[in-house]
Coordinates of C-alpha atoms in Angstrom, one line a residue:
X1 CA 14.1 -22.8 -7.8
X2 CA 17.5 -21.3 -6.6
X3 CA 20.2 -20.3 -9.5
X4 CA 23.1 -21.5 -7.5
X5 CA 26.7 -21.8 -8.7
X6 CA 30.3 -23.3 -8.0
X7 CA 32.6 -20.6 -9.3
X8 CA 32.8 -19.0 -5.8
X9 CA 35.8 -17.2 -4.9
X10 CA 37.1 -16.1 -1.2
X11 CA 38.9 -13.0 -0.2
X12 CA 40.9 -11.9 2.2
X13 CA 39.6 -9.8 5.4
X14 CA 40.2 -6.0 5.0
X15 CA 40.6 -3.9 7.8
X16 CA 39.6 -0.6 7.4
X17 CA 40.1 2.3 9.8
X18 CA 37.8 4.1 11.7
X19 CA 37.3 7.0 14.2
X20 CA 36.1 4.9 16.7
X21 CA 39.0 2.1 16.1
X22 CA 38.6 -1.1 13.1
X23 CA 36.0 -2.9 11.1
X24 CA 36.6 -5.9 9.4
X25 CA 35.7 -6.5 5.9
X26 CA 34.6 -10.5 4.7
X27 CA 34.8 -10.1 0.9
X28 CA 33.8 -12.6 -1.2
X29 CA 33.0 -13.2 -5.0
X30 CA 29.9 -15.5 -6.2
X31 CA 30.0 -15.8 -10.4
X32 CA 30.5 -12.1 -11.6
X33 CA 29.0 -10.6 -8.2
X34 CA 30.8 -9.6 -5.5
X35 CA 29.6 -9.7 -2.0
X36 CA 30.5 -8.3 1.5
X37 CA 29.9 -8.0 5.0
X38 CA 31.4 -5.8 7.5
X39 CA 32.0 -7.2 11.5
X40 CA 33.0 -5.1 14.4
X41 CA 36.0 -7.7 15.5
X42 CA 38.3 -10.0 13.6
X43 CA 36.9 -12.7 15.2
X44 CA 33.5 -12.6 13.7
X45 CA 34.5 -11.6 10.4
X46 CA 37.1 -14.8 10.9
X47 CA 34.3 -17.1 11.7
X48 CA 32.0 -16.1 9.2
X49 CA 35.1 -16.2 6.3
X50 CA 35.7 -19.7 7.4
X51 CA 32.3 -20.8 7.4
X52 CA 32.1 -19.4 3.5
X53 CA 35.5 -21.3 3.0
X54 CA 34.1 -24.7 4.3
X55 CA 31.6 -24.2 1.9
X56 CA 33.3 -24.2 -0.6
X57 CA 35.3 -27.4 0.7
X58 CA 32.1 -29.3 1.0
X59 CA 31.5 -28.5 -2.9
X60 CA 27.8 -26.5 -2.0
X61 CA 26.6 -24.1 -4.2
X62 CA 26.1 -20.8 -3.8
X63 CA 23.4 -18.9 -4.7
X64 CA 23.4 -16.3 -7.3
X65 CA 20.9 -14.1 -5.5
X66 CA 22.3 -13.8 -1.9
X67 CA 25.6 -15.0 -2.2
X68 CA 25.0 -17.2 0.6
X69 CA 25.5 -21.3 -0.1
X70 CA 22.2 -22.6 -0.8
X71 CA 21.8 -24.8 2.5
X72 CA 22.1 -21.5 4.3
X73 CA 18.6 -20.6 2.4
X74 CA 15.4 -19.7 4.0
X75 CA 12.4 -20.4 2.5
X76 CA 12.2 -17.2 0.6
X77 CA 14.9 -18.4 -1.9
X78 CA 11.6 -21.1 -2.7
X79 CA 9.2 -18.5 -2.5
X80 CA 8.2 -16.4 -5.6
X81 CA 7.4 -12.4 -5.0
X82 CA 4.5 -12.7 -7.1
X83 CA 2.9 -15.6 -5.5
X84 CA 3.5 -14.3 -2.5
X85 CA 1.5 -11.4 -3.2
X86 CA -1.5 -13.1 -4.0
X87 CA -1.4 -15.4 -1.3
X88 CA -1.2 -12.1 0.8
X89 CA -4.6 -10.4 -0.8
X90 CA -6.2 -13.6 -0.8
X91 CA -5.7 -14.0 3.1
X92 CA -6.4 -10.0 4.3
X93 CA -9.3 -9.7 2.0
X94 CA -12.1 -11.0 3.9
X95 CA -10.7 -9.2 6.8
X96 CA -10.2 -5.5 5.4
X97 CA -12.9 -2.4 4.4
X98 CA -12.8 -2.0 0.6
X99 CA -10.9 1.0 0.6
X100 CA -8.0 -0.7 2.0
X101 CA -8.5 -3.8 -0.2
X102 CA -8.2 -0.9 -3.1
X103 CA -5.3 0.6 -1.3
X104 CA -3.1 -2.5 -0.6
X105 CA -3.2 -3.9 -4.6
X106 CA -1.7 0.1 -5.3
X107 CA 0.7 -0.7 -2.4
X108 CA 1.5 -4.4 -4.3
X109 CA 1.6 -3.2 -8.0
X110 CA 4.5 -0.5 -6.9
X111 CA 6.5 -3.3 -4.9
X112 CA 6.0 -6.1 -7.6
X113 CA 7.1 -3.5 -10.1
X114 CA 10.1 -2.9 -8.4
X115 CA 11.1 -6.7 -8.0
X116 CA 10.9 -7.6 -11.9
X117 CA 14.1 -8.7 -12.7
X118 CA 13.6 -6.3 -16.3
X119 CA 11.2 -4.1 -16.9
X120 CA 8.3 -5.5 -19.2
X121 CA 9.0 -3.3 -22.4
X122 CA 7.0 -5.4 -24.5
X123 CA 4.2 -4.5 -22.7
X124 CA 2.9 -1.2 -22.1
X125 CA 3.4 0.2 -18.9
X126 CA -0.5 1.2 -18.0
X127 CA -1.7 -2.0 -19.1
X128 CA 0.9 -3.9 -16.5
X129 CA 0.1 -2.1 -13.5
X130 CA -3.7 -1.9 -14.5
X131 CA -3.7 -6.4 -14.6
X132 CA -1.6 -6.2 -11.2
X133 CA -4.1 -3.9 -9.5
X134 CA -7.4 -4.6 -11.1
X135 CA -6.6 -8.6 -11.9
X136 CA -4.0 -9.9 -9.8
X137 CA -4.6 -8.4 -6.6
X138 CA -8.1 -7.9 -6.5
X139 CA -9.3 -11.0 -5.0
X140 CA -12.6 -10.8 -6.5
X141 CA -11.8 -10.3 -10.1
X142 CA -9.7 -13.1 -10.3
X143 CA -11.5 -15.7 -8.9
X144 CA -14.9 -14.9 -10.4
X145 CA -16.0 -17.9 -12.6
X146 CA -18.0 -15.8 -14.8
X147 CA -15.9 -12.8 -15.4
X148 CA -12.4 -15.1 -16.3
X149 CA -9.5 -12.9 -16.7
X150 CA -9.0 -11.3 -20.1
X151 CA -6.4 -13.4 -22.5
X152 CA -4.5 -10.2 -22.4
X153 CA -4.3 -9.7 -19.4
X154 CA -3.6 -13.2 -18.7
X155 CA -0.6 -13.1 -20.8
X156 CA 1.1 -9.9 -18.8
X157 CA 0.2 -11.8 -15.5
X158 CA 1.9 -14.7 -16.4
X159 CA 5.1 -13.1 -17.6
X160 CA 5.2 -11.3 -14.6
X161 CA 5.1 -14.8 -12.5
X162 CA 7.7 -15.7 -14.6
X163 CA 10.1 -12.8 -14.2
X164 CA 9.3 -12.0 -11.0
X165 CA 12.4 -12.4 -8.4
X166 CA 12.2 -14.5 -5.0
X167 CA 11.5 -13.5 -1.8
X168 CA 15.6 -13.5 -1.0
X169 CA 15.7 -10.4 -3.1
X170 CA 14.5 -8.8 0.7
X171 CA 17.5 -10.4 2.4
X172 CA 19.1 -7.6 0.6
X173 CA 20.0 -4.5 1.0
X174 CA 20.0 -2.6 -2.3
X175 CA 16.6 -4.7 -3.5
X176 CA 14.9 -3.4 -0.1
X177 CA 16.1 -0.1 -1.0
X178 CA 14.8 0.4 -4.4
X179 CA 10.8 -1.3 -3.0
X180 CA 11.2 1.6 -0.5
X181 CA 11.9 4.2 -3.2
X182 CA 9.0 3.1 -5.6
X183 CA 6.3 3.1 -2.5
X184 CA 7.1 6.4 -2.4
X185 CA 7.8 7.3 -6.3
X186 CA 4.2 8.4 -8.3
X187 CA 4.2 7.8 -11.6
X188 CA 6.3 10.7 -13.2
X189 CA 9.1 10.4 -10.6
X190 CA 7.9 12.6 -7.8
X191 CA 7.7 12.6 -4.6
X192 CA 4.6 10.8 -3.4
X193 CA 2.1 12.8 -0.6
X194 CA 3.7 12.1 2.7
X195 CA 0.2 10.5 3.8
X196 CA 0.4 7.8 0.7
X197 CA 4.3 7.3 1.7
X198 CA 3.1 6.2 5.2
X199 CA 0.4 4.1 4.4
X200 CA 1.8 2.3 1.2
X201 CA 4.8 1.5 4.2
X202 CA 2.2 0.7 6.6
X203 CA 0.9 -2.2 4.3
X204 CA 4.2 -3.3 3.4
X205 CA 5.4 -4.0 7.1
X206 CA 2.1 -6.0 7.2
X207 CA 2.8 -8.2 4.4
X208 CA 6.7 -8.4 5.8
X209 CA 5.2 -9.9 9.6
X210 CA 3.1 -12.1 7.6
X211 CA 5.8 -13.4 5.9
X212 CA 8.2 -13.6 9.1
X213 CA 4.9 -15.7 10.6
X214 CA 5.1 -18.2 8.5
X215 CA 8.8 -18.6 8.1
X216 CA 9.2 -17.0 4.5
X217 CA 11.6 -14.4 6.3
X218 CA 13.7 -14.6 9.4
X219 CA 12.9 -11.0 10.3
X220 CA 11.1 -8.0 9.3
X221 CA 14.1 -6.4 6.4
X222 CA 11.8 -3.1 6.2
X223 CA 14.1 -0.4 7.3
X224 CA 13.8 1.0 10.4
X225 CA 14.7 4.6 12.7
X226 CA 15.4 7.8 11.7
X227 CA 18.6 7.7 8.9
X228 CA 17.8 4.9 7.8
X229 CA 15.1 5.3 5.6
X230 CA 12.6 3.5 7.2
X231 CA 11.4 6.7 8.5
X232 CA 7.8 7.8 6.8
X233 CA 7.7 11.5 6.5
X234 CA 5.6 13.3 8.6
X235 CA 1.9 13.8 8.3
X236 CA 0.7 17.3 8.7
X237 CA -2.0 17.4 10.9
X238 CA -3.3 21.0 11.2
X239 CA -5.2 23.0 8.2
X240 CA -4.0 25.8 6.5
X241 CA -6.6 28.5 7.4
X242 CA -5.5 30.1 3.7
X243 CA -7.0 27.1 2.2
X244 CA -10.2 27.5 4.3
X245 CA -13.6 29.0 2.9
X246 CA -14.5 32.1 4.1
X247 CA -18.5 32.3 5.2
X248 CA -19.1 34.9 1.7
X249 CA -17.5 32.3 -0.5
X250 CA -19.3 29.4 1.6
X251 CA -22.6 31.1 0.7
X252 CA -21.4 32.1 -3.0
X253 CA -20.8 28.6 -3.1
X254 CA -24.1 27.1 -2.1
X255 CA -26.3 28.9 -4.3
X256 CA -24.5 28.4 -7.3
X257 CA -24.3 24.5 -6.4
X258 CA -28.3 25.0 -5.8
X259 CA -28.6 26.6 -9.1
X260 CA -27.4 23.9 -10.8
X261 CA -30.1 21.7 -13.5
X262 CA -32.8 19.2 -12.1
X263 CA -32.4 17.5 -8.9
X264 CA -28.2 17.6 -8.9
X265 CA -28.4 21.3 -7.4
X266 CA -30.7 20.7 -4.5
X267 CA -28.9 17.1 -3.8
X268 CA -25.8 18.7 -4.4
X269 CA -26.2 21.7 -1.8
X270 CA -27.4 19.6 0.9
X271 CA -24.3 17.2 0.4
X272 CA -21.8 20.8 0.6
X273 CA -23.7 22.5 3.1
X274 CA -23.4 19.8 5.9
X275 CA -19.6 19.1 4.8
X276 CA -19.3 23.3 5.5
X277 CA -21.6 23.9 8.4
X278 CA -21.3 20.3 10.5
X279 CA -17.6 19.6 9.8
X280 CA -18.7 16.1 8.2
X281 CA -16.6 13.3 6.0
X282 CA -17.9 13.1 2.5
X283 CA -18.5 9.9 2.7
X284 CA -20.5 10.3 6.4
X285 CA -22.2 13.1 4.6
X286 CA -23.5 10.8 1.7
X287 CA -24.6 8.0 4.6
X288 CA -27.1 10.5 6.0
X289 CA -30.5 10.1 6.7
X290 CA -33.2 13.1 6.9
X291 CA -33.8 11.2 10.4
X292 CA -30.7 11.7 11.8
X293 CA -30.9 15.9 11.5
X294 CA -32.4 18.2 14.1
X295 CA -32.9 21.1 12.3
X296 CA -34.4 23.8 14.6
X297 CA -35.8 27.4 13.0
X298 CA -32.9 29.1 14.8
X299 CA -29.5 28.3 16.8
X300 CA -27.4 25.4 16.9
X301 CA -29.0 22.0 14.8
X302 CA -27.7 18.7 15.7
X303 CA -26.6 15.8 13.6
X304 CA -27.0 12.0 15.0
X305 CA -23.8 10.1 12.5
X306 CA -24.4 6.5 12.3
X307 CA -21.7 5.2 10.1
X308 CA -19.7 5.4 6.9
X309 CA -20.1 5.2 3.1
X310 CA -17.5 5.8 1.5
X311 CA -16.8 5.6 -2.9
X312 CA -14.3 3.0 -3.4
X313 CA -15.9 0.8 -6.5
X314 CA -18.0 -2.1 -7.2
X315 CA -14.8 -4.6 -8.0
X316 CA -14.0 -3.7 -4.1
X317 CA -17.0 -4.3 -2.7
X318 CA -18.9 -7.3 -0.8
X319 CA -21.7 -5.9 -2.3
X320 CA -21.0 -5.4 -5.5
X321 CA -22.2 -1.7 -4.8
X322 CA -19.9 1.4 -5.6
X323 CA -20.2 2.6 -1.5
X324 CA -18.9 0.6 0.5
X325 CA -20.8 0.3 4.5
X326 CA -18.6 1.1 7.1
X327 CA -18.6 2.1 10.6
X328 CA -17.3 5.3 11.6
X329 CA -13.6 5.7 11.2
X330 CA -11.6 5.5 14.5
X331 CA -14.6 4.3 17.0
X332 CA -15.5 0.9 18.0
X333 CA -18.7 -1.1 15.9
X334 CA -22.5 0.5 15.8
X335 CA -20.4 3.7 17.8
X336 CA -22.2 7.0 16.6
X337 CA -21.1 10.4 17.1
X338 CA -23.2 13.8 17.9
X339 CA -22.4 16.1 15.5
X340 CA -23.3 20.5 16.5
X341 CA -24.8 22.6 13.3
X342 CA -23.7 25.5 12.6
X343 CA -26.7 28.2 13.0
X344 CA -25.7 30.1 10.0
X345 CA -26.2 26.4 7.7
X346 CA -29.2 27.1 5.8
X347 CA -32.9 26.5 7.4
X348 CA -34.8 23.3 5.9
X349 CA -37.6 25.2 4.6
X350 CA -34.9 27.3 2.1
X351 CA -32.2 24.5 1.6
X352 CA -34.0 22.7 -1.2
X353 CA -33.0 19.0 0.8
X354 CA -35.5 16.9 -0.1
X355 CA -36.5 13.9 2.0
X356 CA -33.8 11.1 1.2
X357 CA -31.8 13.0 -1.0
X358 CA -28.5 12.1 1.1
X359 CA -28.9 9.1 0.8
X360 CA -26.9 9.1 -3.1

């Protein structure tokens, strides 16, 4: 439902100066908030004060939210954050890997955080954001029949439904503002890594074009351009050298890891060795088959990399398994890559890599 409200009250333009000539200034005042808009001409800002003033004629109501008469609403003033939300993960979830399933409900809790209309003090603040991102937007939690949502949980979930704001609140600008700052707050008010800043904005433009698609939103409100803030920071995309292994500690490293109790070392120093020697993914690395290795007595080996497996969890999962299959990131499906091994990356008959043992 939309709070809307009579007690509107109608300013007069201001014209303010500026160095490239005047802007015009439509003020007006909708129950104790004030709104505003700024035109280039004093025609516009004529035209849109009169249209607020036969309004006001007509006896509409305004909305509380927007400030806008409610027949000017779209359907975001009728569509709740919250819901939306779900609706989103329920529709991109057969379509997604698992990791990004995991990644878009961190991306959701953050956003549906920021659009409570008060924070949920009664609650503690781990527990909310663990029945967003675990319950609510996980898909397959909440719609399994024989796992039904914890009556705690339930009870968070449904407060939040309740004191969650519409989708107006992105029609403006300050509520837009403050999503944009939490996807890239963590937890203790840093700064988040520049790479979880880009994709948590790269989800939320995706949820903002589904919304524009099905006429929630007129347009995308997700800033845009460089001084705006819609800029994501930049990605490094070379290594630090300084932070690079050098071939003593590599070694070092590998026979402590092979030293270590039972089967773990041996597993554990084939799984380091091919990350150091071939240059693999961790989660290509543990997809590995003793098949795919050519591992000659001397010079270059070769590996033959099939796909992906990488740890996301079993709530995540198709499977239900805590490795998720994938193809290889970047390349089209069943794509597989050649893969050079370094000559120095220890022989099989010294390596202690039992047949199977990448496969964890």
């Amino acid at each position: 439902m939309i709070d809307g409200t009579f007690d509107v009250r109608i300013y007069s333009i201001e014209r303010r100066t500026r160095a490239s000539g005047y802007t015009y200034k439509v003020v007006w005042k909708v129950g104790v908030k004030k709104h505003s808009k700024t035109y280039p001409t004093k025609a516009l800002a004529d035209a849109q004060r009169s249209d607020l003033l036969t309004a006001v004629k007509r006896g509409e109501p305004f909305s509380t939210e927007t400030g806008m008469p409610i027949s000017y609403a779209s359907k975001a003033a009728d569509t709740n954050w919250y819901d939306f939300a779900v609706e989103f993960i329920d529709k991109t979830w057969p379509h997604v890997s698992a990791n990004q399933r995991k990644n878009v409900a961190k991306a959701m809790t953050s956003a549906t955080i920021a659009l409570l209309r008060t924070p949920p003090k009664q609650f503690d603040a781990v527990k909310v954001r663990t029945a967003l991102r675990e319950w609510a937007f996980n898909y397959k939690r909440r719609t399994n029949p024989e796992e039904p949502i914890p009556d705690e949980i339930r009870v968070i979930l449904d407060w939040i439904q309740r004191n969650t704001l519409s989708m107006a609140a992105w029609e403006q600008s300050d509520r837009v503002d403050t999503v944009v700052s939490a996807l890239g707050t963590l937890l203790d008010g840093t700064a988040a890594a520049a790479s979880s800043v880009s994709r948590n904005r790269r989800i939320m433009n995706l949820a903002m074009e589904y919304a524009v698609r099905h006429g929630i939103l007129r347009t995308n409100p997700l800033p845009k351009g460089k001084g705006s803030g819609g800029g994501a920071p930049k990605v490094a995309q070379a290594i630090d050298k300084r932070s690079l292994l050098n071939p003593e500690q590599v070694t070092d490293l590998l026979d402590w890891v092979g030293e270590r109790p039972l089967r773990r070392g041996p597993l554990y120093r084939a799984f380091f060795a091919t990350l150091c020697y071939a240059g693999l993914r961790p989660e290509e690395a543990v997809a590995l088959h003793v098949s795919d290795a050519t591992l000659p007595e001397e010079g270059w080996g070769e590996f033959i990399v099939h796909n992906a497996r990488p740890e996301v969890g079993s709530q995540w999962t198709d499977s239900g398994e805590t490795h998720d299959d994938r193809d290889l990131k970047g390349r089209a499906e069943g794509d597989t890559r050649t893969v050079p091994i370094h000559p120095d990356a220890p022989p099989p008959s010294t390596s202690g890599w039992p047949a199977g043992s990448w496969r964890t």
